[in-house]
Tab-separated table of C-alpha atoms and ligand atoms in Angstrom:
chain	number	residue	atom	x	y	z
A	20	UNK	CA	110.859	90.656	20.636
A	21	UNK	CA	111.746	92.427	23.924
A	22	UNK	CA	109.633	94.894	25.950
A	23	UNK	CA	109.008	98.532	24.916
A	24	UNK	CA	112.050	100.822	24.688
A	25	UNK	CA	114.312	97.850	25.329
A	26	UNK	CA	116.420	96.676	22.387
A	27	UNK	CA	114.520	94.223	20.204
A	28	UNK	CA	115.537	90.592	20.030
A	29	UNK	CA	116.140	89.950	16.336
A	30	UNK	CA	116.555	86.394	15.049
A	31	UNK	CA	118.151	85.895	11.640
A	32	UNK	CA	117.907	82.536	9.870
A	33	UNK	CA	120.873	81.890	7.589
A	34	UNK	CA	124.418	83.259	7.840
A	35	UNK	CA	124.770	83.947	4.124
A	36	UNK	CA	125.591	87.292	2.558
A	37	UNK	CA	122.177	88.784	3.356
A	38	UNK	CA	121.825	87.383	6.880
A	39	UNK	CA	125.269	88.480	8.037
A	40	UNK	CA	124.930	91.950	6.497
A	41	UNK	CA	121.554	92.310	8.237
A	42	UNK	CA	123.134	91.285	11.543
A	43	UNK	CA	125.657	94.135	11.247
A	44	UNK	CA	123.126	96.778	10.210
A	45	UNK	CA	120.624	95.796	12.905
A	46	UNK	CA	123.337	95.716	15.586
A	47	UNK	CA	124.110	99.337	14.700
A	48	UNK	CA	120.665	100.153	16.163
A	49	UNK	CA	121.603	98.395	19.409
A	50	UNK	CA	119.245	95.414	19.093
A	51	UNK	CA	120.151	91.905	20.265
A	52	UNK	CA	120.944	89.782	17.229
A	53	UNK	CA	121.146	85.984	17.063
A	54	UNK	CA	122.028	84.370	13.724
A	55	UNK	CA	121.237	80.684	13.150
A	56	UNK	CA	122.985	78.874	10.309
A	57	UNK	CA	122.160	75.326	9.230
A	58	UNK	CA	125.637	74.451	7.975
A	59	UNK	CA	128.476	73.495	10.266
A	60	UNK	CA	131.141	75.940	9.248
A	61	UNK	CA	129.172	78.714	7.559
A	62	UNK	CA	131.630	78.097	4.730
A	63	UNK	CA	131.225	79.969	1.440
A	64	UNK	CA	131.889	78.849	-2.111
A	65	UNK	CA	135.254	79.296	-3.765
A	66	UNK	CA	134.091	81.632	-6.508
A	67	UNK	CA	134.101	85.325	-7.249
A	68	UNK	CA	131.379	87.899	-6.736
A	69	UNK	CA	130.716	91.316	-8.250
A	70	UNK	CA	130.493	94.036	-5.640
A	71	UNK	CA	128.783	96.830	-7.574
A	72	UNK	CA	128.691	100.443	-6.278
A	73	UNK	CA	125.197	99.940	-4.796
A	74	UNK	CA	126.623	97.225	-2.503
A	75	UNK	CA	130.133	98.638	-2.093
A	76	UNK	CA	128.899	101.807	-0.357
A	77	UNK	CA	126.737	99.756	2.040
A	78	UNK	CA	129.587	97.403	2.949
A	79	UNK	CA	131.655	100.454	3.909
A	80	UNK	CA	128.867	101.470	6.305
A	81	UNK	CA	129.369	98.230	8.236
A	82	UNK	CA	133.131	98.588	8.279
A	83	UNK	CA	134.037	96.385	5.315
A	84	UNK	CA	136.434	97.772	2.717
A	85	UNK	CA	136.171	95.331	-0.213
A	86	UNK	CA	139.495	96.512	-1.648
A	87	UNK	CA	141.262	95.701	1.623
A	88	UNK	CA	140.049	92.091	1.261
A	89	UNK	CA	141.445	91.709	-2.251
A	90	UNK	CA	138.578	92.910	-4.454
A	91	UNK	CA	139.963	94.585	-7.571
A	92	UNK	CA	138.206	97.327	-9.538
A	93	UNK	CA	136.459	96.256	-12.750
A	94	UNK	CA	138.288	98.510	-15.207
A	95	UNK	CA	137.208	97.254	-18.620
A	96	UNK	CA	134.462	95.188	-20.188
A	97	UNK	CA	135.332	93.463	-23.455
A	98	UNK	CA	132.871	91.460	-25.523
A	99	UNK	CA	133.643	88.892	-28.182
A	100	UNK	CA	131.571	86.718	-30.480
A	101	UNK	CA	132.343	83.007	-30.141
A	102	UNK	CA	134.109	83.229	-33.543
A	103	UNK	CA	136.770	85.391	-31.878
A	104	UNK	CA	135.486	88.684	-33.380
A	105	UNK	CA	135.807	91.548	-30.887
A	106	UNK	CA	132.397	93.242	-30.570
A	107	UNK	CA	133.249	96.063	-28.206
A	108	UNK	CA	135.553	97.076	-25.380
A	109	UNK	CA	134.412	99.621	-22.814
A	110	UNK	CA	136.591	101.483	-20.341
A	111	UNK	CA	134.370	101.174	-17.267
A	112	UNK	CA	136.378	103.787	-15.389
A	113	UNK	CA	135.510	106.447	-18.000
A	114	UNK	CA	132.268	108.436	-17.926
A	115	UNK	CA	130.017	108.280	-14.884
A	116	UNK	CA	131.957	108.025	-11.619
A	117	UNK	CA	130.525	106.277	-8.584
A	118	UNK	CA	131.502	107.212	-5.061
A	119	UNK	CA	132.746	103.674	-4.536
A	120	UNK	CA	133.818	101.673	-7.593
A	121	UNK	CA	132.462	98.451	-9.042
A	122	UNK	CA	134.860	95.816	-7.715
A	123	UNK	CA	135.296	92.070	-8.211
A	124	UNK	CA	135.738	90.168	-4.977
A	125	UNK	CA	136.239	86.634	-3.742
A	126	UNK	CA	133.175	85.105	-2.086
A	127	UNK	CA	135.088	83.372	0.702
A	128	UNK	CA	136.856	86.595	1.682
A	129	UNK	CA	133.621	88.597	1.533
A	130	UNK	CA	131.815	86.009	3.627
A	131	UNK	CA	134.643	85.926	6.191
A	132	UNK	CA	134.587	89.728	6.407
A	133	UNK	CA	130.792	89.738	6.877
A	134	UNK	CA	131.102	87.131	9.651
A	135	UNK	CA	133.824	89.135	11.366
A	136	UNK	CA	131.842	92.392	11.047
A	137	UNK	CA	128.650	90.846	12.447
A	138	UNK	CA	130.254	89.044	15.383
A	139	UNK	CA	132.558	91.900	16.331
A	140	UNK	CA	129.503	94.195	16.286
A	141	UNK	CA	127.996	91.898	18.930
A	142	UNK	CA	125.780	89.504	16.942
A	143	UNK	CA	125.875	85.874	18.076
A	144	UNK	CA	126.346	83.203	15.402
A	145	UNK	CA	124.984	79.692	16.025
A	146	UNK	CA	126.117	76.992	13.597
A	147	UNK	CA	124.475	73.635	12.772
A	148	UNK	CA	121.056	75.076	13.639
A	149	UNK	CA	118.460	74.480	10.971
A	150	UNK	CA	115.155	76.330	11.284
A	151	UNK	CA	112.204	74.085	10.516
A	152	UNK	CA	109.256	76.229	11.553
A	153	UNK	CA	108.710	79.918	12.118
A	154	UNK	CA	105.669	81.406	13.815
A	155	UNK	CA	105.438	84.963	12.446
A	156	UNK	CA	102.785	85.968	14.985
A	157	UNK	CA	104.617	84.845	18.101
A	158	UNK	CA	108.067	85.513	16.638
A	159	UNK	CA	109.125	81.960	17.511
A	160	UNK	CA	111.547	79.867	15.471
A	161	UNK	CA	111.816	76.126	15.922
A	162	UNK	CA	114.978	74.175	15.188
A	163	UNK	CA	115.133	70.505	14.481
A	164	UNK	CA	117.296	67.976	12.695
A	165	UNK	CA	114.271	66.442	10.965
A	166	UNK	CA	112.381	67.809	8.003
A	167	UNK	CA	109.225	69.849	8.193
A	168	UNK	CA	106.596	70.971	5.692
A	169	UNK	CA	106.721	74.708	5.135
A	170	UNK	CA	103.989	77.084	4.054
A	171	UNK	CA	106.099	78.747	1.382
A	172	UNK	CA	104.183	79.224	-1.872
A	173	UNK	CA	107.147	79.890	-4.162
A	174	UNK	CA	107.492	77.748	-7.267
A	175	UNK	CA	111.061	77.221	-8.474
A	176	UNK	CA	111.227	76.520	-12.179
A	177	UNK	CA	113.976	75.899	-14.664
A	178	UNK	CA	115.366	78.926	-16.517
A	179	UNK	CA	116.430	76.574	-19.339
A	180	UNK	CA	120.110	77.142	-18.568
A	181	UNK	CA	122.855	75.590	-16.477
A	182	UNK	CA	126.270	77.044	-15.670
A	183	UNK	CA	129.782	75.754	-15.142
A	184	UNK	CA	131.925	77.726	-12.738
A	185	UNK	CA	135.603	77.429	-11.925
A	186	UNK	CA	138.722	79.385	-10.998
A	187	UNK	CA	142.041	79.445	-12.874
A	188	UNK	CA	145.270	81.160	-11.741
A	189	UNK	CA	145.636	84.220	-13.998
A	190	UNK	CA	149.257	83.269	-14.580
A	191	UNK	CA	148.136	80.094	-16.390
A	192	UNK	CA	146.346	82.198	-19.028
A	193	UNK	CA	149.100	84.846	-19.157
A	194	UNK	CA	151.891	82.322	-19.670
A	195	UNK	CA	150.258	80.847	-22.798
A	196	UNK	CA	151.028	82.988	-25.913
A	197	UNK	CA	147.691	81.955	-27.455
A	198	UNK	CA	145.611	83.221	-24.545
A	199	UNK	CA	147.647	85.861	-22.737
A	200	UNK	CA	146.043	88.936	-24.351
A	201	UNK	CA	142.643	87.936	-22.922
A	202	UNK	CA	143.984	88.402	-19.392
A	203	UNK	CA	146.659	91.052	-19.779
A	204	UNK	CA	144.613	94.020	-18.466
A	205	UNK	CA	144.052	94.265	-14.711
A	206	UNK	CA	140.354	94.286	-13.863
A	207	UNK	CA	139.136	93.365	-17.358
A	208	UNK	CA	135.935	91.358	-17.651
A	209	UNK	CA	135.578	89.332	-20.851
A	210	UNK	CA	132.229	88.055	-22.138
A	211	UNK	CA	132.094	85.734	-25.148
A	212	UNK	CA	128.668	85.427	-26.772
A	213	UNK	CA	127.188	82.617	-28.840
A	214	UNK	CA	123.465	82.402	-29.669
A	215	UNK	CA	122.437	80.196	-26.745
A	216	UNK	CA	125.554	80.083	-24.541
A	217	UNK	CA	128.183	82.419	-23.203
A	218	UNK	CA	131.448	82.499	-21.320
A	219	UNK	CA	132.154	85.131	-18.657
A	220	UNK	CA	135.670	85.563	-17.261
A	221	UNK	CA	136.949	88.168	-14.797
A	222	UNK	CA	139.828	88.582	-12.358
A	223	UNK	CA	139.554	88.688	-8.592
A	224	UNK	CA	141.811	88.495	-5.503
A	225	UNK	CA	144.064	91.400	-6.478
A	226	UNK	CA	143.919	90.242	-10.108
A	227	UNK	CA	145.628	86.934	-9.293
A	228	UNK	CA	142.740	84.530	-10.049
A	229	UNK	CA	140.338	84.354	-12.999
A	230	UNK	CA	136.734	83.448	-12.242
A	231	UNK	CA	134.662	81.725	-14.948
A	232	UNK	CA	130.910	81.347	-15.342
A	233	UNK	CA	129.867	79.420	-18.464
A	234	UNK	CA	126.105	79.543	-19.058
A	235	UNK	CA	124.625	77.083	-21.559
A	236	UNK	CA	121.414	75.163	-22.429
A	237	UNK	CA	120.565	72.881	-19.524
A	238	UNK	CA	119.758	69.836	-21.669
A	239	UNK	CA	123.420	69.543	-22.673
A	240	UNK	CA	124.554	68.782	-19.136
A	241	UNK	CA	121.291	67.511	-17.655
A	242	UNK	CA	122.868	64.342	-16.272
A	243	UNK	CA	125.063	66.347	-13.868
A	244	UNK	CA	123.446	69.677	-13.026
A	245	UNK	CA	120.919	70.231	-10.239
A	246	UNK	CA	119.856	73.358	-8.328
A	247	UNK	CA	122.754	72.672	-5.927
A	248	UNK	CA	125.805	74.896	-6.571
A	249	UNK	CA	128.364	72.215	-5.865
A	250	UNK	CA	127.963	69.392	-8.389
A	251	UNK	CA	131.269	68.201	-9.811
A	252	UNK	CA	131.752	68.601	-13.556
A	253	UNK	CA	134.485	67.476	-15.940
A	254	UNK	CA	136.664	69.321	-18.415
A	255	UNK	CA	135.393	66.997	-21.158
A	256	UNK	CA	131.818	68.158	-20.533
A	257	UNK	CA	132.901	71.795	-20.562
A	258	UNK	CA	134.880	71.493	-23.800
A	259	UNK	CA	132.059	69.597	-25.456
A	260	UNK	CA	129.501	72.316	-24.618
A	261	UNK	CA	131.869	75.015	-25.957
A	262	UNK	CA	133.140	72.966	-28.940
A	263	UNK	CA	132.057	75.611	-31.509
A	264	UNK	CA	133.957	78.448	-29.796
A	265	UNK	CA	137.167	79.842	-31.307
A	266	UNK	CA	140.269	77.822	-30.447
A	267	UNK	CA	141.610	80.649	-28.215
A	268	UNK	CA	138.588	80.325	-25.933
A	269	UNK	CA	138.813	76.536	-25.914
A	270	UNK	CA	142.470	76.859	-24.899
A	271	UNK	CA	141.394	79.050	-21.977
A	272	UNK	CA	138.686	76.560	-20.936
A	273	UNK	CA	141.227	73.770	-21.190
A	274	UNK	CA	143.061	75.345	-18.237
A	275	UNK	CA	140.173	74.538	-15.864
A	276	UNK	CA	140.944	71.988	-13.190
A	277	UNK	CA	138.753	69.238	-11.815
A	278	UNK	CA	139.006	70.512	-8.245
A	279	UNK	CA	137.205	73.814	-8.809
A	280	UNK	CA	135.009	72.849	-11.792
A	281	UNK	CA	131.360	72.760	-10.686
A	282	UNK	CA	128.025	72.889	-12.432
A	283	UNK	CA	124.588	73.984	-11.347
A	284	UNK	CA	121.176	74.368	-12.895
A	285	UNK	CA	119.903	77.944	-12.968
A	286	UNK	CA	116.492	77.960	-11.323
A	287	UNK	CA	114.116	80.881	-11.377
A	288	UNK	CA	111.125	81.410	-9.098
A	289	UNK	CA	107.647	82.868	-9.409
A	290	UNK	CA	107.397	86.041	-7.287
A	291	UNK	CA	106.205	85.486	-3.732
A	292	UNK	CA	102.868	87.012	-2.839
A	293	UNK	CA	104.360	88.560	0.228
A	294	UNK	CA	107.747	88.947	1.905
A	295	UNK	CA	106.541	89.841	5.367
A	296	UNK	CA	104.028	88.622	7.889
A	297	UNK	CA	103.762	90.264	11.300
A	298	UNK	CA	107.177	89.729	12.914
A	299	UNK	CA	108.711	87.810	10.013
A	300	UNK	CA	110.384	89.244	6.911
A	301	UNK	CA	112.244	87.542	4.090
A	302	UNK	CA	115.382	88.978	2.538
A	303	UNK	CA	117.946	88.102	-0.097
A	304	UNK	CA	117.485	84.984	-2.191
A	305	UNK	CA	114.668	83.765	0.095
A	306	UNK	CA	112.596	86.744	-1.073
A	307	UNK	CA	113.928	87.205	-4.611
A	308	UNK	CA	116.435	84.676	-5.998
A	309	UNK	CA	118.573	85.962	-8.838
A	310	UNK	CA	119.900	84.390	-12.006
A	311	UNK	CA	123.614	85.255	-12.328
A	312	UNK	CA	123.475	87.312	-15.551
A	313	UNK	CA	124.098	90.699	-13.916
A	314	UNK	CA	125.947	89.796	-10.706
A	315	UNK	CA	123.398	91.637	-8.545
A	316	UNK	CA	121.933	88.881	-6.285
A	317	UNK	CA	124.316	89.413	-3.381
A	318	UNK	CA	124.160	93.180	-3.806
A	319	UNK	CA	120.365	93.211	-3.538
A	320	UNK	CA	120.571	91.042	-0.390
A	321	UNK	CA	122.933	93.649	1.116
A	322	UNK	CA	120.475	96.404	0.137
A	323	UNK	CA	117.695	94.498	1.972
A	324	UNK	CA	119.975	94.335	5.007
A	325	UNK	CA	120.572	98.091	4.970
A	326	UNK	CA	116.822	98.761	4.678
A	327	UNK	CA	116.077	96.541	7.683
A	328	UNK	CA	118.825	98.264	9.651
A	329	UNK	CA	117.263	101.672	8.995
A	330	UNK	CA	113.645	100.648	9.580
A	331	UNK	CA	114.211	98.676	12.788
A	332	UNK	CA	115.536	101.798	14.457
A	333	UNK	CA	116.711	102.027	18.055
A	334	UNK	CA	113.874	102.330	20.562
A	335	UNK	CA	111.260	100.778	18.264
A	336	UNK	CA	108.435	99.169	20.269
A	337	UNK	CA	107.784	95.466	19.554
A	338	UNK	CA	104.167	96.240	18.616
A	339	UNK	CA	105.420	98.574	15.873
A	340	UNK	CA	107.597	95.940	14.226
A	341	UNK	CA	104.896	94.540	11.851
A	342	UNK	CA	104.281	98.007	10.363
A	343	UNK	CA	107.999	98.509	9.817
A	344	UNK	CA	108.324	95.133	8.112
A	345	UNK	CA	105.403	96.007	5.822
A	346	UNK	CA	107.167	99.261	4.984
A	347	UNK	CA	110.361	97.271	4.302
A	348	UNK	CA	108.474	95.174	1.760
A	349	UNK	CA	106.866	98.251	0.215
A	350	UNK	CA	110.265	99.909	-0.218
A	351	UNK	CA	112.251	96.904	-1.372
A	352	UNK	CA	109.921	94.810	-3.520
A	353	UNK	CA	109.656	97.113	-6.599
A	354	UNK	CA	113.424	97.542	-6.900
A	355	UNK	CA	114.213	93.859	-6.325
A	356	UNK	CA	111.583	92.786	-8.872
A	357	UNK	CA	112.850	95.279	-11.453
A	358	UNK	CA	116.425	94.077	-11.005
A	359	UNK	CA	115.245	90.470	-11.361
A	360	UNK	CA	113.472	91.421	-14.590
A	361	UNK	CA	116.588	93.159	-15.990
A	362	UNK	CA	118.590	90.091	-15.063
A	363	UNK	CA	116.232	87.792	-16.991
A	364	UNK	CA	116.488	90.083	-20.031
A	365	UNK	CA	120.274	90.084	-19.764
A	366	UNK	CA	120.260	86.299	-19.955
A	367	UNK	CA	118.056	85.926	-23.027
A	368	UNK	CA	119.445	84.090	-26.037
A	369	UNK	CA	120.674	85.995	-29.097
A	370	UNK	CA	118.561	86.136	-32.238
A	371	UNK	CA	120.087	84.794	-35.488
A	372	UNK	CA	122.770	87.221	-36.693
A	373	UNK	CA	122.700	89.226	-33.459
A	374	UNK	CA	126.206	89.764	-32.050
A	375	UNK	CA	125.208	90.832	-28.573
A	376	UNK	CA	121.808	90.950	-26.926
A	377	UNK	CA	122.501	93.086	-23.943
A	378	UNK	CA	124.652	96.116	-23.301
A	379	UNK	CA	125.531	96.109	-19.619
A	380	UNK	CA	125.491	99.921	-19.674
A	381	UNK	CA	121.759	99.946	-20.466
A	382	UNK	CA	120.872	99.086	-16.908
A	383	UNK	CA	123.982	100.257	-15.128
A	384	UNK	CA	122.602	103.546	-13.899
A	385	UNK	CA	119.493	101.949	-12.409
A	386	UNK	CA	121.509	99.188	-10.770
A	387	UNK	CA	124.444	101.204	-9.486
A	388	UNK	CA	122.931	104.605	-8.776
A	389	UNK	CA	121.131	103.622	-5.607
A	390	UNK	CA	121.968	103.976	-1.938
A	391	UNK	CA	119.449	101.898	-0.005
A	392	UNK	CA	120.539	103.322	3.334
A	393	UNK	CA	119.693	106.854	2.176
A	394	UNK	CA	116.572	105.700	0.339
A	395	UNK	CA	115.143	103.879	3.372
A	396	UNK	CA	116.021	106.803	5.652
A	397	UNK	CA	114.090	109.155	3.345
A	398	UNK	CA	111.153	106.767	2.964
A	399	UNK	CA	110.929	106.243	6.734
A	400	UNK	CA	110.852	110.005	7.306
A	401	UNK	CA	108.071	110.427	4.704
A	402	UNK	CA	106.139	107.516	6.222
A	403	UNK	CA	106.354	109.022	9.720
A	404	UNK	CA	105.019	112.338	8.400
A	405	UNK	CA	101.842	110.561	7.272
A	406	UNK	CA	101.234	109.131	10.762
B	528	FAD	C1	128.059	80.778	-8.479
B	528	FAD	C2	127.306	82.023	-8.105
B	528	FAD	C3	127.824	83.263	-8.477
B	528	FAD	C4	127.175	84.431	-8.072
B	528	FAD	N1	127.729	85.624	-8.389
B	528	FAD	C5	127.194	86.760	-7.904
B	528	FAD	C6	127.813	88.024	-8.154
B	528	FAD	O1	128.828	88.118	-8.867
B	528	FAD	N2	127.275	89.143	-7.578
B	528	FAD	C7	126.156	89.073	-6.794
B	528	FAD	O2	125.730	90.125	-6.278
B	528	FAD	N3	125.516	87.894	-6.580
B	528	FAD	C8	126.014	86.743	-7.100
B	528	FAD	N4	125.402	85.554	-6.870
B	528	FAD	C9	124.159	85.542	-6.095
B	528	FAD	C10	124.436	85.694	-4.621
B	528	FAD	O3	125.427	84.780	-4.207
B	528	FAD	C11	123.162	85.446	-3.837
B	528	FAD	O4	122.158	86.275	-4.371
B	528	FAD	C12	123.409	85.785	-2.367
B	528	FAD	O5	124.305	84.842	-1.815
B	528	FAD	C13	122.106	85.805	-1.592
B	528	FAD	O6	122.386	85.948	-0.217
B	528	FAD	P1	121.439	85.280	0.850
B	528	FAD	O7	121.998	85.626	2.178
B	528	FAD	O8	120.031	85.630	0.556
B	528	FAD	O9	121.544	83.725	0.569
B	528	FAD	P2	122.787	82.775	0.781
B	528	FAD	O10	124.060	83.520	0.625
B	528	FAD	O11	122.523	81.580	-0.056
B	528	FAD	O12	122.689	82.366	2.315
B	528	FAD	C14	121.624	81.613	2.852
B	528	FAD	C15	122.158	80.914	4.102
B	528	FAD	O13	121.063	80.359	4.818
B	528	FAD	C16	121.413	79.065	5.274
B	528	FAD	N5	120.154	78.344	5.474
B	528	FAD	C17	119.307	77.899	4.517
B	528	FAD	N6	118.233	77.310	5.097
B	528	FAD	C18	118.403	77.401	6.439
B	528	FAD	C19	117.622	76.976	7.562
B	528	FAD	N7	116.456	76.356	7.413
B	528	FAD	N8	118.083	77.236	8.813
B	528	FAD	C20	119.261	77.890	8.983
B	528	FAD	N9	120.044	78.300	7.942
B	528	FAD	C21	119.615	78.064	6.689
B	528	FAD	C22	122.299	78.524	4.166
B	528	FAD	O14	123.134	77.483	4.621
B	528	FAD	C23	123.101	79.771	3.773
B	528	FAD	O15	124.285	79.916	4.535
B	528	FAD	C24	125.977	84.363	-7.311
B	528	FAD	C25	125.439	83.109	-6.989
B	528	FAD	C26	126.089	81.950	-7.395
B	528	FAD	C27	125.500	80.613	-7.078
């Protein structure tokens, strides 16, 4: 960190969604920002991502308009049983209105926009730099090509599920008379439930591509899936796991192609005892990894970024940084943990005879009705009044 009244020197490890968003928010306070990314190209996955209102409003604050980069509003949520029976269909644009809508974006485009926002705001991005040791007291990060033991006390464990993911051109589903009505409404998300597995399909990239996430018991694909997001899978595996689904859904799955079909094991993690230590703070998945059942993991990482941007305000003295990072943890931990808990509930298996376990609307208000920039601003003001 720099000397008093000078801008701080902020080092961010990882140019993912959370790291790049943090770079933009912290640059808005005038601090020097260096981002170190272990991969060579800082390349994102070819898959879609929900951008819920709680993240959409924050992205706008750092100059990113998700709609301008092809994210389309989520207009309808339709749920089926695996037999083909329609359980419910909800017009998501009716009822409660959010200042910025729930939109469905493409990860690569979002990541590119975050990179552009951070670097044009003055953050420096270093690629192929893997952090191996961080000294939270000195604020020193070491980089090395070799491995290093770390002091992290998190314990990843299996959630019992794995997931296929893939993209299909929407036209492929629309041009088949058997499947076209599942994709005929712009912005419609379709969820098909079976007791222990489900299929989630939604459009992205101006409604031109359909994104699929197919969550199922991990033992059925154990030979292929690991915690890595990029294991290749085959259509045969996919169709075998979903063999008891109605023929319409199997016809949709049959349109997957080998190039984009991947599988990964959904890992959960015991909560960390602490997210901050002196000059070090964790954010995003490093602090609170998310299962994909609610599409909130990236959004919560962006909320962390906004909180750090508010709390590391311009003119902050280096000796005051540890207190601000403790406050960051105090503000962010309860919300992140609650969202993780909702996400676990959303992913639970159905009981016998139960058509649908989870109504997305149950938790929508808590998830969406939150502006972390405003919340952290208010909490910082209250905190200062106690000093
Ligand atoms: C298939 C899939 C679908 C998802 N869908 C959604 C969704 O719809 N909505 C949503 O909100 N969330 C979604 N998520 C979750 C979301 O992607 C994550 O929660 C989010 O990416 C977390 O951001 P992050 O910056 O913490 O981590 P990441 O985006 O994973 O970024 C971490 C970065 O750090 C780098 N790195 C790691 N170690 C080091 C090191 N030692 N040194 C330097 N760099 C390092 C990595 O290379 C990576 O670039 C999904 C996740 C997956 C896998």
